[in-house]
Short mmCIF file of C-alpha atoms in Angstrom, two decimals:
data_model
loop_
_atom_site.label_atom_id
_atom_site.label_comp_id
_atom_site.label_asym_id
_atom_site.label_seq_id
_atom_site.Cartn_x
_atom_site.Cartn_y
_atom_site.Cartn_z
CA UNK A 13 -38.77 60.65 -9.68
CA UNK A 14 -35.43 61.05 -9.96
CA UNK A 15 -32.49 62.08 -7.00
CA UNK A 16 -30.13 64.75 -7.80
CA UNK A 17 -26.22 63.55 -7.77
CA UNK A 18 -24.32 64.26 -5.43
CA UNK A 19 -21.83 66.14 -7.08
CA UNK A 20 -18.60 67.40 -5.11
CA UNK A 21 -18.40 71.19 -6.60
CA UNK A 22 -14.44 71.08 -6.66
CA UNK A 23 -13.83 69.51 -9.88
CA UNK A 24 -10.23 69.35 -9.18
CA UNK A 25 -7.62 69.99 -6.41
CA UNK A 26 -3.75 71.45 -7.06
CA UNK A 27 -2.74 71.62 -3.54
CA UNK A 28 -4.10 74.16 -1.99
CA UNK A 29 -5.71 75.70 -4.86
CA UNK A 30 -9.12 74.23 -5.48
CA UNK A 31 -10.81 74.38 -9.28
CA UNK A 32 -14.88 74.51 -8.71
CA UNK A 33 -16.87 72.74 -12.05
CA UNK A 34 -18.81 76.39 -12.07
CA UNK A 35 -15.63 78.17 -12.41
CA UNK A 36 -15.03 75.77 -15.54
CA UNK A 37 -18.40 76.61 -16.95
CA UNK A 38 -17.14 79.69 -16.73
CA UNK A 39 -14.13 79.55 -18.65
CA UNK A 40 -16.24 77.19 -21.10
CA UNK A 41 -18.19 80.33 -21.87
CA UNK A 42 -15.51 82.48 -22.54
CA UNK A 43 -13.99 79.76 -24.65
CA UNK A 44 -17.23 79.28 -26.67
CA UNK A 45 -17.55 83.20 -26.76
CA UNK A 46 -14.14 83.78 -28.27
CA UNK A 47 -14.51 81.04 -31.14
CA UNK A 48 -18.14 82.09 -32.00
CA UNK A 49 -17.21 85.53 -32.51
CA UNK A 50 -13.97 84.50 -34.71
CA UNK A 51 -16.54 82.89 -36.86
CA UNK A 52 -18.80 85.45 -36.91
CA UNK A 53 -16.17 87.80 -38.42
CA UNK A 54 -15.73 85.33 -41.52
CA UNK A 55 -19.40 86.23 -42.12
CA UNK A 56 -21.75 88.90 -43.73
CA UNK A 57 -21.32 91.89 -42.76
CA UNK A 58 -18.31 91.53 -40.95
CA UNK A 59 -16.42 89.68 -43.57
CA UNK A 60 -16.59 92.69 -45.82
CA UNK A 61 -15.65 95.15 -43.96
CA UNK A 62 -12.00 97.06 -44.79
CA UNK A 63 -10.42 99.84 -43.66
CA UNK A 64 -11.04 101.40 -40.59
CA UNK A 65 -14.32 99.33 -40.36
CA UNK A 66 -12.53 96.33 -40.60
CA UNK A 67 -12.64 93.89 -37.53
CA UNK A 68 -9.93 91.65 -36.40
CA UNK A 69 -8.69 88.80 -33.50
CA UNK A 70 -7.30 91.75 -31.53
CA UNK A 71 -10.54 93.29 -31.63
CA UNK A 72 -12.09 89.93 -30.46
CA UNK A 73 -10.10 89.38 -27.95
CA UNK A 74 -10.13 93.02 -26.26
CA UNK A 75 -13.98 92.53 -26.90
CA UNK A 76 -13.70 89.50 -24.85
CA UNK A 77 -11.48 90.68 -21.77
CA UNK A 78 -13.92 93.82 -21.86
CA UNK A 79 -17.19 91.81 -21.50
CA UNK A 80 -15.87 89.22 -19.07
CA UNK A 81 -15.15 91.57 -16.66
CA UNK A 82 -18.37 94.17 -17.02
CA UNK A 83 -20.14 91.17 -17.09
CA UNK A 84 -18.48 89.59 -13.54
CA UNK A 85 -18.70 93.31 -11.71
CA UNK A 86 -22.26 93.61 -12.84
CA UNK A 87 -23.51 90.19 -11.87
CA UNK A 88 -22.44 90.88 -8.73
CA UNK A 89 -23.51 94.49 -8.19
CA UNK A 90 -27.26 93.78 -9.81
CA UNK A 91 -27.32 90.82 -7.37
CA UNK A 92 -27.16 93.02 -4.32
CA UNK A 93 -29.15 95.61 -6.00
CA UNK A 94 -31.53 93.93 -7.25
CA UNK A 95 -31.90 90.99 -5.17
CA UNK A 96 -30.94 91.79 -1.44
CA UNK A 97 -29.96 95.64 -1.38
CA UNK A 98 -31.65 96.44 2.24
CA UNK A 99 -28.61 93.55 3.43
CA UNK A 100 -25.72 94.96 1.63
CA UNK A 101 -26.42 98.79 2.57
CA UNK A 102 -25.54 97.39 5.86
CA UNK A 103 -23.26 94.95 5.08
CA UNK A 104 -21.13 97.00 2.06
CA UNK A 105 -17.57 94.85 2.47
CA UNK A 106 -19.65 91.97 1.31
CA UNK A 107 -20.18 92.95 -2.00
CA UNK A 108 -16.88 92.38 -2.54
CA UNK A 109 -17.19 88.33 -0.93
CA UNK A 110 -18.20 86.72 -4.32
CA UNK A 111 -17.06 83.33 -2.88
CA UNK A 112 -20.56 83.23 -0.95
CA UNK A 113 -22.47 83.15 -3.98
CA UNK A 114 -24.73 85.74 -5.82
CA UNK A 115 -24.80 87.25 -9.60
CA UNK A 116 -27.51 88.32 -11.51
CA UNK A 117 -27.31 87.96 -15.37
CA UNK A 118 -29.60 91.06 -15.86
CA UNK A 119 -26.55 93.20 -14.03
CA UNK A 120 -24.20 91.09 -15.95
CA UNK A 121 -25.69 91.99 -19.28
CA UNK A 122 -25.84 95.68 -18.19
CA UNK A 123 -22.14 95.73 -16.97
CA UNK A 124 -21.18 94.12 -20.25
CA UNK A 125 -23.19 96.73 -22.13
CA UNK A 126 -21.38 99.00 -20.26
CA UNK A 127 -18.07 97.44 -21.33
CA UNK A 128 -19.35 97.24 -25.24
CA UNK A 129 -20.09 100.95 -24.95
CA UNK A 130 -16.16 101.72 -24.08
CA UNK A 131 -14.93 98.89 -26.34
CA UNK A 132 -17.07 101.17 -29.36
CA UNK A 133 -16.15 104.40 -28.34
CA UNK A 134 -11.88 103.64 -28.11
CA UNK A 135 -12.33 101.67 -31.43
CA UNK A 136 -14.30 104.00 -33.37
CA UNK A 137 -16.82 101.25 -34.15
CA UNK A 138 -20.62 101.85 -33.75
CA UNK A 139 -22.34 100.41 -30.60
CA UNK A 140 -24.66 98.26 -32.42
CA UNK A 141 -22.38 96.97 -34.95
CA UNK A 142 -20.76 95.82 -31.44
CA UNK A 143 -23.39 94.56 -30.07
CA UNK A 144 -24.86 92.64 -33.28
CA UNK A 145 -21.61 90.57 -33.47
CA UNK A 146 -22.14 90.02 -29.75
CA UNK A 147 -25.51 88.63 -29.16
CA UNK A 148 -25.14 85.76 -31.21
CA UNK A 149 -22.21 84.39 -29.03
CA UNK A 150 -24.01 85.12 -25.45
CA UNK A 151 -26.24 82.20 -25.34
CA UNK A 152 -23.78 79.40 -25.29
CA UNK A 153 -22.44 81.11 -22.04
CA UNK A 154 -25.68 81.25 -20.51
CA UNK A 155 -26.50 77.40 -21.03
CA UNK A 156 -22.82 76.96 -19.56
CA UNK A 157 -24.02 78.76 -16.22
CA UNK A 158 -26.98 76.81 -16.19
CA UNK A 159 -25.54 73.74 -16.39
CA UNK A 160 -23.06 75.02 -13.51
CA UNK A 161 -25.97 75.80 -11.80
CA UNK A 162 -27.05 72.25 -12.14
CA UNK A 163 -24.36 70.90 -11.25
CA UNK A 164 -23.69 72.68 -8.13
CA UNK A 165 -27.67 71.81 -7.32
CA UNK A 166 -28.78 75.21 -6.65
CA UNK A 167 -31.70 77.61 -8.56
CA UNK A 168 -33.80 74.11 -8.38
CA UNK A 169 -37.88 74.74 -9.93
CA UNK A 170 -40.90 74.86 -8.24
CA UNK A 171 -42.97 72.35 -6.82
CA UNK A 172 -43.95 69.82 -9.75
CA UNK A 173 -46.27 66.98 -10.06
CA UNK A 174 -44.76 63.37 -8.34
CA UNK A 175 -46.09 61.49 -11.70
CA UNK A 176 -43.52 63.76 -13.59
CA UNK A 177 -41.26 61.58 -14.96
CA UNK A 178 -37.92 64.36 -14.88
CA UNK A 179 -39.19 65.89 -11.18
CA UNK A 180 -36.12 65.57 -8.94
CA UNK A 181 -35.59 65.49 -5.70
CA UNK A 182 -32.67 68.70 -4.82
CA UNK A 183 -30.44 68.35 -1.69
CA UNK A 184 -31.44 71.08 0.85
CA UNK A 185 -35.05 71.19 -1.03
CA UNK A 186 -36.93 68.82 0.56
CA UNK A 187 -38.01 65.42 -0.36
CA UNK A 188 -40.53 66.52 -2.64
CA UNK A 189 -40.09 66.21 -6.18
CA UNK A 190 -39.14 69.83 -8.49
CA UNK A 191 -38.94 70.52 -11.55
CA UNK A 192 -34.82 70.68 -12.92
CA UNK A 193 -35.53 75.15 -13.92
CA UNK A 194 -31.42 74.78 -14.70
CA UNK A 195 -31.93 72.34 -17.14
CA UNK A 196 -35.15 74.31 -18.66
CA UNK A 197 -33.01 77.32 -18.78
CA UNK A 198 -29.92 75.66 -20.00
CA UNK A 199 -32.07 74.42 -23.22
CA UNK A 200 -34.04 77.60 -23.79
CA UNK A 201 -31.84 80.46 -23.23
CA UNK A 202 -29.01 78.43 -23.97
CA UNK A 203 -29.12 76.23 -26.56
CA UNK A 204 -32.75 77.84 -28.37
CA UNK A 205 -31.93 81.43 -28.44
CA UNK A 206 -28.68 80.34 -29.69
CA UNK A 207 -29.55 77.96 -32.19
CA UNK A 208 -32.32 80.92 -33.49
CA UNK A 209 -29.83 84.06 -33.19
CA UNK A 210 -27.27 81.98 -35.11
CA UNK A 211 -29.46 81.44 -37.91
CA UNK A 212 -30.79 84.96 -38.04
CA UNK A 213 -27.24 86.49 -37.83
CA UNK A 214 -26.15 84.51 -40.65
CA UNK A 215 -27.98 87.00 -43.32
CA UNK A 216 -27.13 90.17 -43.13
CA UNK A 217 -30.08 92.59 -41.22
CA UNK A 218 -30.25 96.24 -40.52
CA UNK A 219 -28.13 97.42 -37.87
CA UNK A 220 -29.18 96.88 -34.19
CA UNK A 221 -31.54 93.85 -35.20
CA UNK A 222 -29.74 91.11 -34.23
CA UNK A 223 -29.52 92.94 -30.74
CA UNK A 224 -33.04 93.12 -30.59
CA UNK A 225 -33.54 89.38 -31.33
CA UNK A 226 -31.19 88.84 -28.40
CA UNK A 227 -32.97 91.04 -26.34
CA UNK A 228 -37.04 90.08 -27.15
CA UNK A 229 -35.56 86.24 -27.29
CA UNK A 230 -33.72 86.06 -24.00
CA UNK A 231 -36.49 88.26 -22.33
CA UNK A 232 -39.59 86.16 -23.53
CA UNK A 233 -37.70 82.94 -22.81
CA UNK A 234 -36.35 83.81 -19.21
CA UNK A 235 -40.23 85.24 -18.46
CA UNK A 236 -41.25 81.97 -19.39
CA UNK A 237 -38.96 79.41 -17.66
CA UNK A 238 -39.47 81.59 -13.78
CA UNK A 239 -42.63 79.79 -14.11
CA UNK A 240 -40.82 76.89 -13.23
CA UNK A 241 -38.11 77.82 -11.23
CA UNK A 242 -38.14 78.24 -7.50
CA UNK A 243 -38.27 82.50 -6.36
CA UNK A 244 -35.53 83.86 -4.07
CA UNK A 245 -36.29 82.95 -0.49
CA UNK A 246 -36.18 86.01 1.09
CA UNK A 247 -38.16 88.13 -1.81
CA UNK A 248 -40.92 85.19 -2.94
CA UNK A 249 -43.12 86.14 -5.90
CA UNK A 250 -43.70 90.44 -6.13
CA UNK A 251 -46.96 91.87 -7.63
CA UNK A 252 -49.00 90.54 -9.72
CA UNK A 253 -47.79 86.88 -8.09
CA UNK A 254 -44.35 87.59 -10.59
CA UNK A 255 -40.49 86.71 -9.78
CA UNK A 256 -38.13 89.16 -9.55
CA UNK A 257 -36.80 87.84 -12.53
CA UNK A 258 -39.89 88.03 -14.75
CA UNK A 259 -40.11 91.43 -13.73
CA UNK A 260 -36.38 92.51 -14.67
CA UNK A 261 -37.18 90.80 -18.31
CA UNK A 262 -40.38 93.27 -18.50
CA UNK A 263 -38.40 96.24 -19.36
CA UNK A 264 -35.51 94.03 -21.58
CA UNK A 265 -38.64 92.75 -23.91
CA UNK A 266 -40.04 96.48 -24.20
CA UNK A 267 -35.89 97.21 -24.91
CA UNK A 268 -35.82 95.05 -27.40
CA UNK A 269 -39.22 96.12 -28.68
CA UNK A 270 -38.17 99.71 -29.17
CA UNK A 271 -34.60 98.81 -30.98
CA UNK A 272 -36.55 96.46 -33.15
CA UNK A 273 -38.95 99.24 -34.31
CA UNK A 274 -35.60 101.54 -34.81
CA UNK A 275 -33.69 98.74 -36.90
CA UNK A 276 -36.52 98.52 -38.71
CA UNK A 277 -35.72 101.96 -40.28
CA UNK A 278 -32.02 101.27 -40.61
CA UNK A 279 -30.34 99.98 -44.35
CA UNK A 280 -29.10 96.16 -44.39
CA UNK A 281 -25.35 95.65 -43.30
CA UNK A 282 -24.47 94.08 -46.26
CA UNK A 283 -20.73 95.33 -45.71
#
Protein backbone atom coordinates (compact mmCIF):
# COMPACT_ATOMS: atom_id res chain seq x y z
CA UNK A 1 0.00 0.00 0.00
CA UNK A 2 1.44 2.94 -0.85
CA UNK A 3 0.83 6.89 0.72
CA UNK A 4 0.27 9.60 -1.66
CA UNK A 5 3.06 12.57 -1.46
CA UNK A 6 2.45 15.29 -0.11
CA UNK A 7 2.92 17.54 -2.80
CA UNK A 8 2.70 21.48 -2.22
CA UNK A 9 0.52 22.47 -5.51
CA UNK A 10 2.55 25.84 -5.98
CA UNK A 11 5.41 24.68 -7.90
CA UNK A 12 6.98 27.99 -7.66
CA UNK A 13 6.59 31.45 -6.00
CA UNK A 14 7.62 35.10 -7.79
CA UNK A 15 6.49 37.26 -5.06
CA UNK A 16 3.23 37.54 -4.97
CA UNK A 17 2.48 35.68 -8.00
CA UNK A 18 2.22 31.98 -7.32
CA UNK A 19 2.89 29.23 -10.37
CA UNK A 20 0.57 25.96 -9.48
CA UNK A 21 2.37 22.43 -11.08
CA UNK A 22 -1.36 22.04 -12.82
CA UNK A 23 -1.03 25.31 -14.44
CA UNK A 24 2.42 23.87 -15.85
CA UNK A 25 0.73 20.75 -17.06
CA UNK A 26 -1.11 23.01 -18.69
CA UNK A 27 1.27 24.90 -20.58
CA UNK A 28 3.09 21.37 -21.11
CA UNK A 29 0.06 20.53 -23.20
CA UNK A 30 -0.01 23.37 -25.24
CA UNK A 31 3.71 22.99 -25.72
CA UNK A 32 3.36 19.30 -26.76
CA UNK A 33 0.24 20.38 -28.90
CA UNK A 34 2.08 23.01 -30.88
CA UNK A 35 5.21 20.70 -31.77
CA UNK A 36 3.01 17.63 -32.61
CA UNK A 37 1.04 19.48 -34.99
CA UNK A 38 4.33 21.14 -36.67
CA UNK A 39 5.22 17.59 -37.30
CA UNK A 40 2.19 16.52 -38.44
CA UNK A 41 2.30 19.11 -41.28
CA UNK A 42 5.71 17.52 -42.59
CA UNK A 43 3.49 14.45 -43.14
CA UNK A 44 0.99 12.80 -45.63
CA UNK A 45 -1.50 14.57 -46.47
CA UNK A 46 -0.53 17.69 -45.13
CA UNK A 47 2.91 17.75 -46.56
CA UNK A 48 1.47 17.87 -50.03
CA UNK A 49 -0.74 20.22 -49.90
CA UNK A 50 -0.08 23.76 -52.06
CA UNK A 51 -1.92 26.52 -52.80
CA UNK A 52 -4.71 27.61 -50.99
CA UNK A 53 -4.82 24.12 -49.30
CA UNK A 54 -1.55 24.52 -48.11
CA UNK A 55 -1.03 24.64 -44.22
CA UNK A 56 1.53 26.59 -42.39
CA UNK A 57 3.08 27.67 -38.59
CA UNK A 58 0.67 30.62 -38.70
CA UNK A 59 -2.04 28.32 -39.22
CA UNK A 60 -0.71 26.19 -36.25
CA UNK A 61 -0.39 28.61 -34.10
CA UNK A 62 -3.90 30.47 -34.63
CA UNK A 63 -5.12 26.73 -34.44
CA UNK A 64 -3.53 26.63 -31.14
CA UNK A 65 -4.65 30.04 -29.47
CA UNK A 66 -8.20 29.02 -30.94
CA UNK A 67 -8.41 25.60 -29.16
CA UNK A 68 -6.81 26.68 -25.91
CA UNK A 69 -9.27 28.98 -25.23
CA UNK A 70 -12.67 26.99 -26.55
CA UNK A 71 -11.20 24.37 -24.78
CA UNK A 72 -10.69 26.50 -21.17
CA UNK A 73 -14.41 28.26 -21.61
CA UNK A 74 -15.90 24.88 -22.29
CA UNK A 75 -14.29 22.94 -19.50
CA UNK A 76 -15.62 25.21 -17.37
CA UNK A 77 -19.14 25.76 -18.72
CA UNK A 78 -19.73 21.68 -19.25
CA UNK A 79 -18.52 21.44 -15.61
CA UNK A 80 -21.41 23.43 -14.26
CA UNK A 81 -23.66 22.03 -16.81
CA UNK A 82 -23.00 18.94 -16.67
CA UNK A 83 -21.80 18.30 -13.32
CA UNK A 84 -23.52 20.74 -10.75
CA UNK A 85 -26.02 22.97 -12.88
CA UNK A 86 -28.98 23.06 -10.08
CA UNK A 87 -25.80 25.09 -7.90
CA UNK A 88 -24.71 27.46 -10.51
CA UNK A 89 -28.39 28.55 -11.69
CA UNK A 90 -28.27 29.96 -8.29
CA UNK A 91 -24.97 30.80 -7.91
CA UNK A 92 -24.24 32.31 -11.78
CA UNK A 93 -21.03 34.78 -10.72
CA UNK A 94 -19.35 31.54 -9.89
CA UNK A 95 -18.95 30.27 -13.12
CA UNK A 96 -16.69 32.74 -13.66
CA UNK A 97 -14.42 31.60 -10.11
CA UNK A 98 -12.24 28.96 -11.96
CA UNK A 99 -9.70 29.25 -9.07
CA UNK A 100 -12.14 26.86 -6.99
CA UNK A 101 -11.72 24.11 -9.25
CA UNK A 102 -14.03 22.42 -11.91
CA UNK A 103 -13.63 21.57 -15.86
CA UNK A 104 -14.95 18.93 -17.71
CA UNK A 105 -12.96 17.62 -20.77
CA UNK A 106 -16.23 16.56 -22.56
CA UNK A 107 -17.16 20.61 -22.55
CA UNK A 108 -13.60 21.21 -23.31
CA UNK A 109 -13.61 19.08 -26.39
CA UNK A 110 -16.96 20.64 -27.44
CA UNK A 111 -15.72 24.29 -26.89
CA UNK A 112 -12.63 23.40 -28.88
CA UNK A 113 -14.82 21.93 -31.61
CA UNK A 114 -16.47 24.95 -31.48
CA UNK A 115 -13.22 26.90 -31.93
CA UNK A 116 -12.04 24.34 -34.94
CA UNK A 117 -15.36 25.11 -36.60
CA UNK A 118 -14.41 29.10 -36.76
CA UNK A 119 -10.69 28.36 -37.28
CA UNK A 120 -12.20 26.26 -40.76
CA UNK A 121 -14.65 28.56 -41.75
CA UNK A 122 -12.10 32.07 -41.67
CA UNK A 123 -9.41 29.81 -43.33
CA UNK A 124 -11.33 28.25 -45.96
CA UNK A 125 -10.11 24.82 -44.84
CA UNK A 126 -12.59 21.89 -44.37
CA UNK A 127 -13.65 20.99 -40.76
CA UNK A 128 -12.36 17.57 -40.85
CA UNK A 129 -9.20 18.20 -42.55
CA UNK A 130 -9.01 20.43 -39.19
CA UNK A 131 -9.91 18.19 -37.06
CA UNK A 132 -7.79 15.11 -38.53
CA UNK A 133 -4.54 17.12 -37.97
CA UNK A 134 -5.96 17.77 -34.50
CA UNK A 135 -6.77 14.57 -32.86
CA UNK A 136 -3.54 13.15 -33.08
CA UNK A 137 -1.98 15.97 -30.88
CA UNK A 138 -4.92 15.93 -28.07
CA UNK A 139 -3.81 13.00 -26.14
CA UNK A 140 -0.50 14.15 -24.89
CA UNK A 141 -2.53 17.06 -23.25
CA UNK A 142 -4.85 14.84 -21.66
CA UNK A 143 -2.08 12.59 -19.94
CA UNK A 144 -0.58 16.13 -18.91
CA UNK A 145 -3.95 16.91 -16.94
CA UNK A 146 -3.90 13.66 -15.52
CA UNK A 147 -0.77 13.75 -14.21
CA UNK A 148 -1.76 17.36 -12.78
CA UNK A 149 -4.49 15.72 -11.43
CA UNK A 150 -2.15 13.41 -9.67
CA UNK A 151 -0.19 15.57 -8.53
CA UNK A 152 -2.54 17.88 -6.96
CA UNK A 153 -4.15 14.41 -5.34
CA UNK A 154 -7.58 14.89 -6.47
CA UNK A 155 -10.02 12.54 -9.00
CA UNK A 156 -8.44 9.54 -6.72
CA UNK A 157 -10.25 5.68 -7.87
CA UNK A 158 -12.52 3.70 -6.16
CA UNK A 159 -12.20 1.52 -3.38
CA UNK A 160 -9.51 -1.26 -4.35
CA UNK A 161 -8.32 -4.38 -2.81
CA UNK A 162 -5.55 -3.75 0.38
CA UNK A 163 -3.34 -6.75 -1.26
CA UNK A 164 -3.02 -4.38 -4.36
CA UNK A 165 0.31 -3.68 -4.61
CA UNK A 166 -0.23 0.23 -6.43
CA UNK A 167 -3.57 0.97 -4.02
CA UNK A 168 -2.79 4.31 -2.33
CA UNK A 169 -3.84 5.88 0.35
CA UNK A 170 -5.25 9.85 -0.99
CA UNK A 171 -5.23 12.76 1.55
CA UNK A 172 -8.87 13.76 2.33
CA UNK A 173 -9.91 10.01 1.13
CA UNK A 174 -9.68 8.09 3.95
CA UNK A 175 -7.21 5.62 5.14
CA UNK A 176 -8.31 3.04 2.94
CA UNK A 177 -6.37 2.06 0.10
CA UNK A 178 -7.71 3.36 -3.89
CA UNK A 179 -6.85 2.70 -6.83
CA UNK A 180 -4.39 5.85 -8.56
CA UNK A 181 -7.74 6.47 -11.70
CA UNK A 182 -5.13 9.62 -12.65
CA UNK A 183 -2.48 7.46 -13.32
CA UNK A 184 -4.91 4.83 -15.26
CA UNK A 185 -6.13 7.71 -17.23
CA UNK A 186 -2.84 9.36 -17.73
CA UNK A 187 -1.57 5.93 -19.50
CA UNK A 188 -4.73 5.15 -21.44
CA UNK A 189 -6.09 8.27 -22.77
CA UNK A 190 -2.85 9.74 -22.64
CA UNK A 191 -0.13 7.95 -23.61
CA UNK A 192 -2.36 4.74 -25.55
CA UNK A 193 -4.68 6.70 -27.64
CA UNK A 194 -1.74 8.69 -28.49
CA UNK A 195 0.72 6.22 -29.19
CA UNK A 196 -2.34 4.41 -31.53
CA UNK A 197 -3.67 7.79 -33.27
CA UNK A 198 -0.02 8.58 -34.06
CA UNK A 199 0.51 5.52 -35.85
CA UNK A 200 -2.77 5.57 -37.68
CA UNK A 201 -2.31 9.26 -38.76
CA UNK A 202 0.92 8.51 -40.18
CA UNK A 203 -0.75 6.86 -43.53
CA UNK A 204 -2.84 8.80 -45.17
CA UNK A 205 -6.94 7.77 -44.52
CA UNK A 206 -10.10 9.16 -45.87
CA UNK A 207 -11.10 12.36 -44.54
CA UNK A 208 -12.76 12.54 -41.05
CA UNK A 209 -11.15 9.07 -39.99
CA UNK A 210 -8.58 10.00 -37.92
CA UNK A 211 -11.35 12.07 -36.02
CA UNK A 212 -13.26 9.14 -35.57
CA UNK A 213 -10.33 7.11 -34.12
CA UNK A 214 -10.01 9.99 -31.66
CA UNK A 215 -13.43 9.95 -30.91
CA UNK A 216 -14.33 5.80 -30.58
CA UNK A 217 -10.61 5.67 -28.82
CA UNK A 218 -10.96 8.36 -26.19
CA UNK A 219 -14.70 7.33 -25.64
CA UNK A 220 -14.08 3.47 -25.15
CA UNK A 221 -11.00 4.22 -23.05
CA UNK A 222 -12.54 6.96 -20.67
CA UNK A 223 -15.83 4.38 -20.34
CA UNK A 224 -13.43 2.00 -19.25
CA UNK A 225 -11.08 3.69 -16.71
CA UNK A 226 -14.64 5.38 -14.57
CA UNK A 227 -14.66 1.89 -13.50
CA UNK A 228 -11.93 2.74 -11.42
CA UNK A 229 -12.17 6.13 -10.58
CA UNK A 230 -14.07 7.56 -7.68
CA UNK A 231 -17.89 9.36 -9.00
CA UNK A 232 -18.56 13.02 -8.14
CA UNK A 233 -19.75 13.29 -4.57
CA UNK A 234 -22.71 15.03 -4.90
CA UNK A 235 -24.06 13.05 -8.23
CA UNK A 236 -22.68 9.22 -7.27
CA UNK A 237 -23.22 6.61 -9.98
CA UNK A 238 -26.70 7.55 -12.42
CA UNK A 239 -28.74 4.70 -14.04
CA UNK A 240 -27.84 1.74 -14.83
CA UNK A 241 -25.13 2.05 -11.65
CA UNK A 242 -22.95 4.41 -14.53
CA UNK A 243 -20.74 7.73 -13.85
CA UNK A 244 -21.57 10.72 -15.25
CA UNK A 245 -18.66 10.36 -17.20
CA UNK A 246 -19.37 6.97 -18.78
CA UNK A 247 -22.52 8.34 -19.72
CA UNK A 248 -21.13 11.62 -21.54
CA UNK A 249 -18.68 9.04 -23.57
CA UNK A 250 -22.04 7.08 -24.67
CA UNK A 251 -22.99 9.55 -27.21
CA UNK A 252 -18.96 10.49 -28.23
CA UNK A 253 -18.51 6.51 -29.11
CA UNK A 254 -21.93 6.51 -31.19
CA UNK A 255 -20.17 10.11 -32.67
CA UNK A 256 -17.44 8.54 -33.60
CA UNK A 257 -19.36 5.51 -34.84
CA UNK A 258 -21.40 7.53 -37.30
CA UNK A 259 -18.21 9.66 -38.76
CA UNK A 260 -16.44 6.38 -39.08
CA UNK A 261 -19.24 4.88 -41.25
CA UNK A 262 -19.18 8.42 -43.30
CA UNK A 263 -15.22 8.34 -43.77
CA UNK A 264 -15.65 5.18 -44.83
CA UNK A 265 -17.24 6.54 -48.08
CA UNK A 266 -14.78 9.39 -48.43
CA UNK A 267 -11.40 9.07 -51.06
CA UNK A 268 -7.86 8.77 -49.20
CA UNK A 269 -6.10 12.22 -48.46
CA UNK A 270 -3.23 11.39 -50.20
CA UNK A 271 -2.60 15.27 -50.86
Amino acid sequence: MLIHPAIDPVALHLGPLSIRWYGLTYLAAFGLFFALALQRLRDAPFASMTGARAWNRQHVEDLLFLGAMGAILGGRLGYCLFYKPGYYATHPLEVFAVWQGGMSFHGGMLGAIAAMVWFAYSCGKPMMEVTDLAAPCVPTGLACGRLGNFLNGELWGRLCDPTLPWGMVFRGAGDAPRHPSQIYQFLLEGLLLFALLWWWSRTPRPRGQVSAFFLLGYGTLRFFAEFFREPDAHLGLLGLGLSMGQWLCVPMVLGGMALWAWSLRQPSQNG
